[in-house]
Coordinates of C-alpha atoms in Angstrom, one line a residue:
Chain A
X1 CA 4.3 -107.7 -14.9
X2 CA 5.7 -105.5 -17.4
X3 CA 9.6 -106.1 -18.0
X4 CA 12.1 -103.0 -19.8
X5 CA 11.8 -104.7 -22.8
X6 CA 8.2 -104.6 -23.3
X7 CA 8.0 -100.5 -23.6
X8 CA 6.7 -100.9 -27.1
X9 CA 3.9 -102.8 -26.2
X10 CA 0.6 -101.5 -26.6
X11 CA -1.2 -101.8 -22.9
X12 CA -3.7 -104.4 -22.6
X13 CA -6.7 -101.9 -22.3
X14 CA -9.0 -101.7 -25.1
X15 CA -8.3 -98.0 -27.3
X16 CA -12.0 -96.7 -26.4
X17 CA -11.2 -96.4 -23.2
X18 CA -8.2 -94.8 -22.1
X19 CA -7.7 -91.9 -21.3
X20 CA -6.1 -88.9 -23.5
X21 CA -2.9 -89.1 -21.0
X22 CA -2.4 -92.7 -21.7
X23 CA -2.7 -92.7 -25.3
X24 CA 0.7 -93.4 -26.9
X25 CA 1.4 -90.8 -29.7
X26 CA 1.2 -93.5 -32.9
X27 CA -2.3 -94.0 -31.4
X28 CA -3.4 -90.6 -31.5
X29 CA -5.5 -90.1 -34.2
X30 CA -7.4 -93.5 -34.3
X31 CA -8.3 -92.9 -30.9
X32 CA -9.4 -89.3 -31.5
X33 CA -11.9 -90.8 -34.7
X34 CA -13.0 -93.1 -31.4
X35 CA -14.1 -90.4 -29.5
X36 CA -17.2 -88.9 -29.5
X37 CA -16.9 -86.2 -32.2
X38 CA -21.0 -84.6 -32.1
X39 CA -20.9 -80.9 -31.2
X40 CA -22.0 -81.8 -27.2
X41 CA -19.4 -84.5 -26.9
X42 CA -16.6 -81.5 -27.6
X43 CA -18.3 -79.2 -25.5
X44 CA -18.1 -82.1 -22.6
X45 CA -14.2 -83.0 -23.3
X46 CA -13.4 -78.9 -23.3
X47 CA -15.6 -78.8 -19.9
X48 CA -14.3 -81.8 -18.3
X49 CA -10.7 -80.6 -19.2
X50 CA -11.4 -77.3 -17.6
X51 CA -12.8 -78.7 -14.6
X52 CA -9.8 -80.7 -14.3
X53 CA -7.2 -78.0 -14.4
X54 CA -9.2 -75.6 -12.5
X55 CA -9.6 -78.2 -9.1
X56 CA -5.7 -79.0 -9.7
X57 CA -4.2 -76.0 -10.3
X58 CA -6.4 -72.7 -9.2
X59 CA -9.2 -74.1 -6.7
X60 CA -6.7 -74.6 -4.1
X61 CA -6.7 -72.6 -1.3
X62 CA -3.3 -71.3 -1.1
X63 CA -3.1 -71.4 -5.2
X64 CA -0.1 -70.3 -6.4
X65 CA 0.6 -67.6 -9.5
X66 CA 1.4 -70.5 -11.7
X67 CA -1.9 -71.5 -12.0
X68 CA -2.7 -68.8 -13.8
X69 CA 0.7 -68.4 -15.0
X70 CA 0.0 -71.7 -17.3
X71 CA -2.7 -70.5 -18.7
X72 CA -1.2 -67.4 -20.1
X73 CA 1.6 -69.0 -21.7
X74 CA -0.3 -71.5 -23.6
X75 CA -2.5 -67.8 -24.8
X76 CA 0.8 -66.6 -25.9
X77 CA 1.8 -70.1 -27.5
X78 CA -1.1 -70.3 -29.1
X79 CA -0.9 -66.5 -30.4
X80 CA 2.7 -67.0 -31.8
X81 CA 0.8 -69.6 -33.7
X82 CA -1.8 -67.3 -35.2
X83 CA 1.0 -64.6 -36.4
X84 CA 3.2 -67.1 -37.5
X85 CA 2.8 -66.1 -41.2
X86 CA 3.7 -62.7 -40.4
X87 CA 6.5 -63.2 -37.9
X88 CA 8.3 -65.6 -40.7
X89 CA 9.5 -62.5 -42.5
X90 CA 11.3 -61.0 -39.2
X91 CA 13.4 -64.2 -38.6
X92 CA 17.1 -63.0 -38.5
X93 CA 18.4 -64.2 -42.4
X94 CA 20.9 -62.9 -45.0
X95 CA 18.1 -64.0 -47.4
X96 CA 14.5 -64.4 -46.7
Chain B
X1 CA 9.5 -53.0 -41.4
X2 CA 6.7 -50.9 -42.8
X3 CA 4.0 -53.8 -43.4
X4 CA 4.8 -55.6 -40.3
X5 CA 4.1 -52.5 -38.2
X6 CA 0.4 -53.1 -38.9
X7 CA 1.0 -56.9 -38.8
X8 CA -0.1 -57.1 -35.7
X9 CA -3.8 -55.4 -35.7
X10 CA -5.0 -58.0 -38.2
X11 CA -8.3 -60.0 -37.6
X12 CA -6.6 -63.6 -36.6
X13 CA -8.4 -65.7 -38.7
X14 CA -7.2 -69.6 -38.7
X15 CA -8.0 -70.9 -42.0
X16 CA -10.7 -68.9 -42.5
X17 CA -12.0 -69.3 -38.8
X18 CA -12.9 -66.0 -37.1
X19 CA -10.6 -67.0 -34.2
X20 CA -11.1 -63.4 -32.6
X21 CA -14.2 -64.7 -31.5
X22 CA -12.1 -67.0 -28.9
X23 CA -9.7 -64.2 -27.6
X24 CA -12.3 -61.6 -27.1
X25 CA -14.1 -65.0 -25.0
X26 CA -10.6 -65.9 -23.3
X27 CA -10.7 -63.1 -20.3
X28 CA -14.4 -64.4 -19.4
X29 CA -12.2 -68.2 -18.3
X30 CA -10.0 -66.3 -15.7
X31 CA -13.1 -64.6 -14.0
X32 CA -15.1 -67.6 -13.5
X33 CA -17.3 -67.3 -10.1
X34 CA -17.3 -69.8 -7.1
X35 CA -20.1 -70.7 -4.9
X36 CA -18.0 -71.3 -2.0
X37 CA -18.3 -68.8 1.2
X38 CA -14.2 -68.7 1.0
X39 CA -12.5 -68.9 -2.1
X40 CA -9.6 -69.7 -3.2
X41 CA -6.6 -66.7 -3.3
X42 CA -7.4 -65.9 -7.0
X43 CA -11.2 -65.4 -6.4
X44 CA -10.7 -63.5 -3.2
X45 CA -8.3 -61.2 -5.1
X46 CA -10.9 -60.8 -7.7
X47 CA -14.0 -60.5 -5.4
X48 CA -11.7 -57.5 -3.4
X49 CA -10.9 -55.7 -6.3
X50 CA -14.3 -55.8 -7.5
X51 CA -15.9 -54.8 -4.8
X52 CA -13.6 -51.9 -3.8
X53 CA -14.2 -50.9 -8.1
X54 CA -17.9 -50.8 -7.3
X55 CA -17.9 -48.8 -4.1
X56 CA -15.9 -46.4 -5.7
X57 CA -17.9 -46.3 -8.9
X58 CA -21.2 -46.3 -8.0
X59 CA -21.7 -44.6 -4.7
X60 CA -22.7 -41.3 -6.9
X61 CA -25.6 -43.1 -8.6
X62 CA -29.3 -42.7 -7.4
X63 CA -30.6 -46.3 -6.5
X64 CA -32.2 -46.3 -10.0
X65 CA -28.3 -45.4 -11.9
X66 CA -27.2 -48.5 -9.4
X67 CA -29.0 -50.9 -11.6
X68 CA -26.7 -50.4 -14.0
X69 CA -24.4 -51.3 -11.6
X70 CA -23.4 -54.9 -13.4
X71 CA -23.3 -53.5 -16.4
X72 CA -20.4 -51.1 -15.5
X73 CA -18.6 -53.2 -13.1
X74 CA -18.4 -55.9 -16.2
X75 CA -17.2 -52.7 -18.4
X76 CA -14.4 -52.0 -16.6
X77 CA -13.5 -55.5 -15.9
X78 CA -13.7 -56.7 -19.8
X79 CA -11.5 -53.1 -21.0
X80 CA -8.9 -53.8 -18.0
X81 CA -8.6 -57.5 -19.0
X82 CA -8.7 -57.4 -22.5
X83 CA -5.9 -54.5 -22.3
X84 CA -3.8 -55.8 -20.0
X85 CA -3.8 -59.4 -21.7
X86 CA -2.5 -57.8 -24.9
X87 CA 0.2 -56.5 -23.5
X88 CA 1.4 -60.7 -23.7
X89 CA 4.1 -60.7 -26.6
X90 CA 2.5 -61.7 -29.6
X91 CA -1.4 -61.7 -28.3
X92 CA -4.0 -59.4 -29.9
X93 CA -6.2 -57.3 -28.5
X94 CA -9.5 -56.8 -28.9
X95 CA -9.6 -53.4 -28.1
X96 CA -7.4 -52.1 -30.3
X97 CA -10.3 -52.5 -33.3
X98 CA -12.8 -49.1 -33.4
X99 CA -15.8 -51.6 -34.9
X100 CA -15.5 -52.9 -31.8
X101 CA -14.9 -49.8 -29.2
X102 CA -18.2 -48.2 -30.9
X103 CA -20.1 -51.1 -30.6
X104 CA -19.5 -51.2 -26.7
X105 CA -19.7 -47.0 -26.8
X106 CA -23.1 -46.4 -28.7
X107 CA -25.3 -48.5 -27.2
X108 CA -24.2 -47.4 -23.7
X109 CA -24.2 -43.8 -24.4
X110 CA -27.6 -44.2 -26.1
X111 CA -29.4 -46.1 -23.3
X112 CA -28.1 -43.0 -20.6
X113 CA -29.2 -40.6 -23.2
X114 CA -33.1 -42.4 -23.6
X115 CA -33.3 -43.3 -20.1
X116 CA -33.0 -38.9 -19.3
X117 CA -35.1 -38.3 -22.3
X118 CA -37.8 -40.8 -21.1
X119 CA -37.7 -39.9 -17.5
X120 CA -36.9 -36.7 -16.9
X121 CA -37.7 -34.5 -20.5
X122 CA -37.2 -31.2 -19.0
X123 CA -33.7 -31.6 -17.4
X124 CA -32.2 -33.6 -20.4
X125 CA -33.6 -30.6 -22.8
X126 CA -32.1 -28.1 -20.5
X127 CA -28.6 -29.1 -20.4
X128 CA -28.5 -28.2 -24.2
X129 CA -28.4 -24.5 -23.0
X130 CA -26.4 -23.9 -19.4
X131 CA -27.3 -21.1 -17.8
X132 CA -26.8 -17.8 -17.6
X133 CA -25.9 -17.5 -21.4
X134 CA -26.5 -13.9 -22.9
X135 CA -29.1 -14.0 -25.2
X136 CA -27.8 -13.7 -28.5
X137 CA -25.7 -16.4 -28.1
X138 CA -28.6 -18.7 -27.5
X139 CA -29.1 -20.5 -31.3
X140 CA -25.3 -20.7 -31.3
X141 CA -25.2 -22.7 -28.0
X142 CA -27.8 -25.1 -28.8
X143 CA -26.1 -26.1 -31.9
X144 CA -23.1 -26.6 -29.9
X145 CA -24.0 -28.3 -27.4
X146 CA -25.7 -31.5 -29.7
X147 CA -22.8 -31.3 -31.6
X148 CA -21.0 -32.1 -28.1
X149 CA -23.7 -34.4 -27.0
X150 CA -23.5 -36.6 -30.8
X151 CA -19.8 -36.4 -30.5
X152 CA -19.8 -38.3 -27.1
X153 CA -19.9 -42.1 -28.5
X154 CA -17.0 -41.3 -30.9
X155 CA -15.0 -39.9 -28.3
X156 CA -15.5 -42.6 -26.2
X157 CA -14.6 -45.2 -28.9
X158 CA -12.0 -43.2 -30.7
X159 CA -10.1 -42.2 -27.2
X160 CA -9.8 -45.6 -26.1
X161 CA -8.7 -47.4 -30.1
X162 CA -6.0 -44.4 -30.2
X163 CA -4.7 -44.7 -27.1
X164 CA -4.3 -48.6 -26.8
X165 CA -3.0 -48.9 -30.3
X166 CA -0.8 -45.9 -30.1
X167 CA 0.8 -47.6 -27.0
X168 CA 1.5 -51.0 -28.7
X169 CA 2.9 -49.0 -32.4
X170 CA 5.3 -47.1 -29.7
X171 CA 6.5 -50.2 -28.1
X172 CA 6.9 -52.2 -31.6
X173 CA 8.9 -49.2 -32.8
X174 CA 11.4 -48.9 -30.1
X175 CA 11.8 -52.6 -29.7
X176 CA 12.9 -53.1 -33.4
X177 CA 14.8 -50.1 -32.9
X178 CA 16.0 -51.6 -30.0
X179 CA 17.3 -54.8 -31.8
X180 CA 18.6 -53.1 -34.6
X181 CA 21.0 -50.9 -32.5
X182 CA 22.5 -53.5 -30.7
X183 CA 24.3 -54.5 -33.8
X184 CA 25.7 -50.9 -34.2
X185 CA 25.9 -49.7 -30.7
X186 CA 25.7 -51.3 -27.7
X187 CA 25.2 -47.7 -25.3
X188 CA 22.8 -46.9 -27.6
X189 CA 20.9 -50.0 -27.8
X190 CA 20.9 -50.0 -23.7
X191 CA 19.2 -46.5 -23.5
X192 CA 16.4 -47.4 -26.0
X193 CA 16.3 -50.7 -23.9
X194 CA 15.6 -48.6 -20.8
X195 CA 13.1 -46.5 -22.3
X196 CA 11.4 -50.1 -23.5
X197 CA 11.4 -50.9 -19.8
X198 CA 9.7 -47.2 -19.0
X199 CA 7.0 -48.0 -22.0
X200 CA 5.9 -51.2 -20.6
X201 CA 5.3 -49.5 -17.2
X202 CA 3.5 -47.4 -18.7
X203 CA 1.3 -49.6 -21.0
X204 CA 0.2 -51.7 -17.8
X205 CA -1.1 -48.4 -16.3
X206 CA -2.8 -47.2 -19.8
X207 CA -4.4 -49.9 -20.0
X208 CA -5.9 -49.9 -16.8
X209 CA -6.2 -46.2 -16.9
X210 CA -8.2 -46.5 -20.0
X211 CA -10.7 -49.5 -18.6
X212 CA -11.4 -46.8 -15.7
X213 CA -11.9 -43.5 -18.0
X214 CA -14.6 -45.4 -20.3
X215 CA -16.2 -46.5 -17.0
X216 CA -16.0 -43.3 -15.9
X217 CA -17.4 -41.1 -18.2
X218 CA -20.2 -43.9 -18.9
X219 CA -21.3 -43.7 -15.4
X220 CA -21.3 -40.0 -16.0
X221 CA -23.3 -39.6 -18.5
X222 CA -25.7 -41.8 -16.7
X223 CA -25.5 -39.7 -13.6
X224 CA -26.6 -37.0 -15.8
X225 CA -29.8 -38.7 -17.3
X226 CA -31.1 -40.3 -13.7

């Protein structure tokens, strides 16, 4: 029984094994080294996240536009990333 | 304002990465195929559009210019995607590089071009000189005509780079010019806002306009050399 004032606790499951959802943020990275990190093992996490959004969100049968709509803004996120170098000089500044 | 014009027809590279290889990939994820009698509303869609593309394009073929069939179909589907994905704000697009417009335009051009030289000699020599040409004319017209036939790749590739980047140079232009005149004149800044609007509109049907005259003109040139 978890009470209010044990939300800083770390949960009682061993690191290794939770999943990326339940993984507080402070925990991120050692549980990313935990993980297995050999070229097939990232090609298995990509395809198992796929597989996950795709039977959520898009293999429905009355799927929405949002589905899709996701996906494209997390392209254009990850777009405004890429350019970001360039885009620093448009910003709206008396001095750059 | 001059260098960023160009900004945005860069190579992305992340650290040194080729990350272009991952956006020119990124279309292929929202195609993926379903073994399922009755799909879901986004494969339908796709499966309906595809099919009617296919009718359309490749009723004209002889059954040996339908086995190029996939070939095209994927064509048409890649430019369309690619072109209509880089309309996103901020995205690149693929299609906007000529390395790689030739490299889908010469090897396609090519294979229709051996195919007609393989099979059919004869024909494929005799379209260099149409008929009915007076005979002086005739050393002319050869030359002319592979000059046309040599010219077809770069056509192919240059038509489409010039038309996609022209579009997004137009609607960079007017959008800064756009932003700078609402500072100085509202009225103003609402007309070039409404021609914004117009360019967009337009854009989504270049693009797909494009995807289809490629296609086209491929599937032509095979028509011609089966």
């Amino acid at each position: 029984m978890a009470d209010p004032g044990d939300g800083k606790m770390a949960s009682p499951a061993p690191l290794k094994e939770k999943r990326l959802m339940e993984v507080r943020v402070g925990e991120l990275p050692r549980w990313l080294l935990l993980r297995d990190l050999s070229p097939s093992g990232v090609a298995g996490a990509f395809r198992r996240g796929y597989e996950r959004y795709h039977s959520k969100y898009i293999d429905v049968r009355k799927g929405s536009v949002s589905g899709v709509t996701m996906v494209l803004a997390a392209y254009v996120l990850f777009s405004y990333c890429l350019s970001y170098k360039e885009l620093k000089h448009e910003r709206w500044r008396k001095y750059h | 304002m001059n260098e960023n014009l160009f900004a945005s027809f860069i190579t992305p590279t992340m650290m040194g990465l080729p990350v272009v290889i991952l956006i020119i990939m990124f279309p292929s994820i929202l195609f993926t195929p379903s073994n399922r009698l009755i799909n879901n509303r986004l494969y339908t869609f796709q499966q309906w559009a595809i099919k009617l593309i296919t009718k359309q394009m490749m009723l004209i073929h002889s059954p040996k210019g339908q086995t190029w069939s996939l070939m095209i179909i994927s064509l048409i589907t890649f430019i369309g995607s690619t072109n209509l994905l880089g309309l996103l704000p901020h995205t690149f697009t693929p299609t906007t590089q000529l390395s790689m417009n030739l490299a889908m335009a010469i090897p396609l051009w090519m294979g229709a071009v051996l195919i007609g030289f393989r099979h059919k000699l004869k024909a494929s020599l005799a379209h260099f000189l149409p008929q009915g040409t007076p005979i002086p004319l005739i050393p002319m017209l050869i030359i002319i005509e592979t000059i046309s036939l040599f010219i077809q790749p770069m056509a192919l590739a240059v038509r489409l780079t010039a038309n996609i980047t022209a579009g997004h140079l137009l609607m960079h232009l007017v959008g800064g010019a756009t932003l700078a005149l609402t500072s100085i004149s509202p009225p103003t800044a609402s007309i070039t806002f409404i021609i914004l609007i117009l360019l967009t509109v337009l854009e989504i049907a270049v693009a797909l306009i494009q995807a289809y005259v490629f296609t086209l003109l491929v599937s032509l040139y095979l028509h011609d050399n089966t």
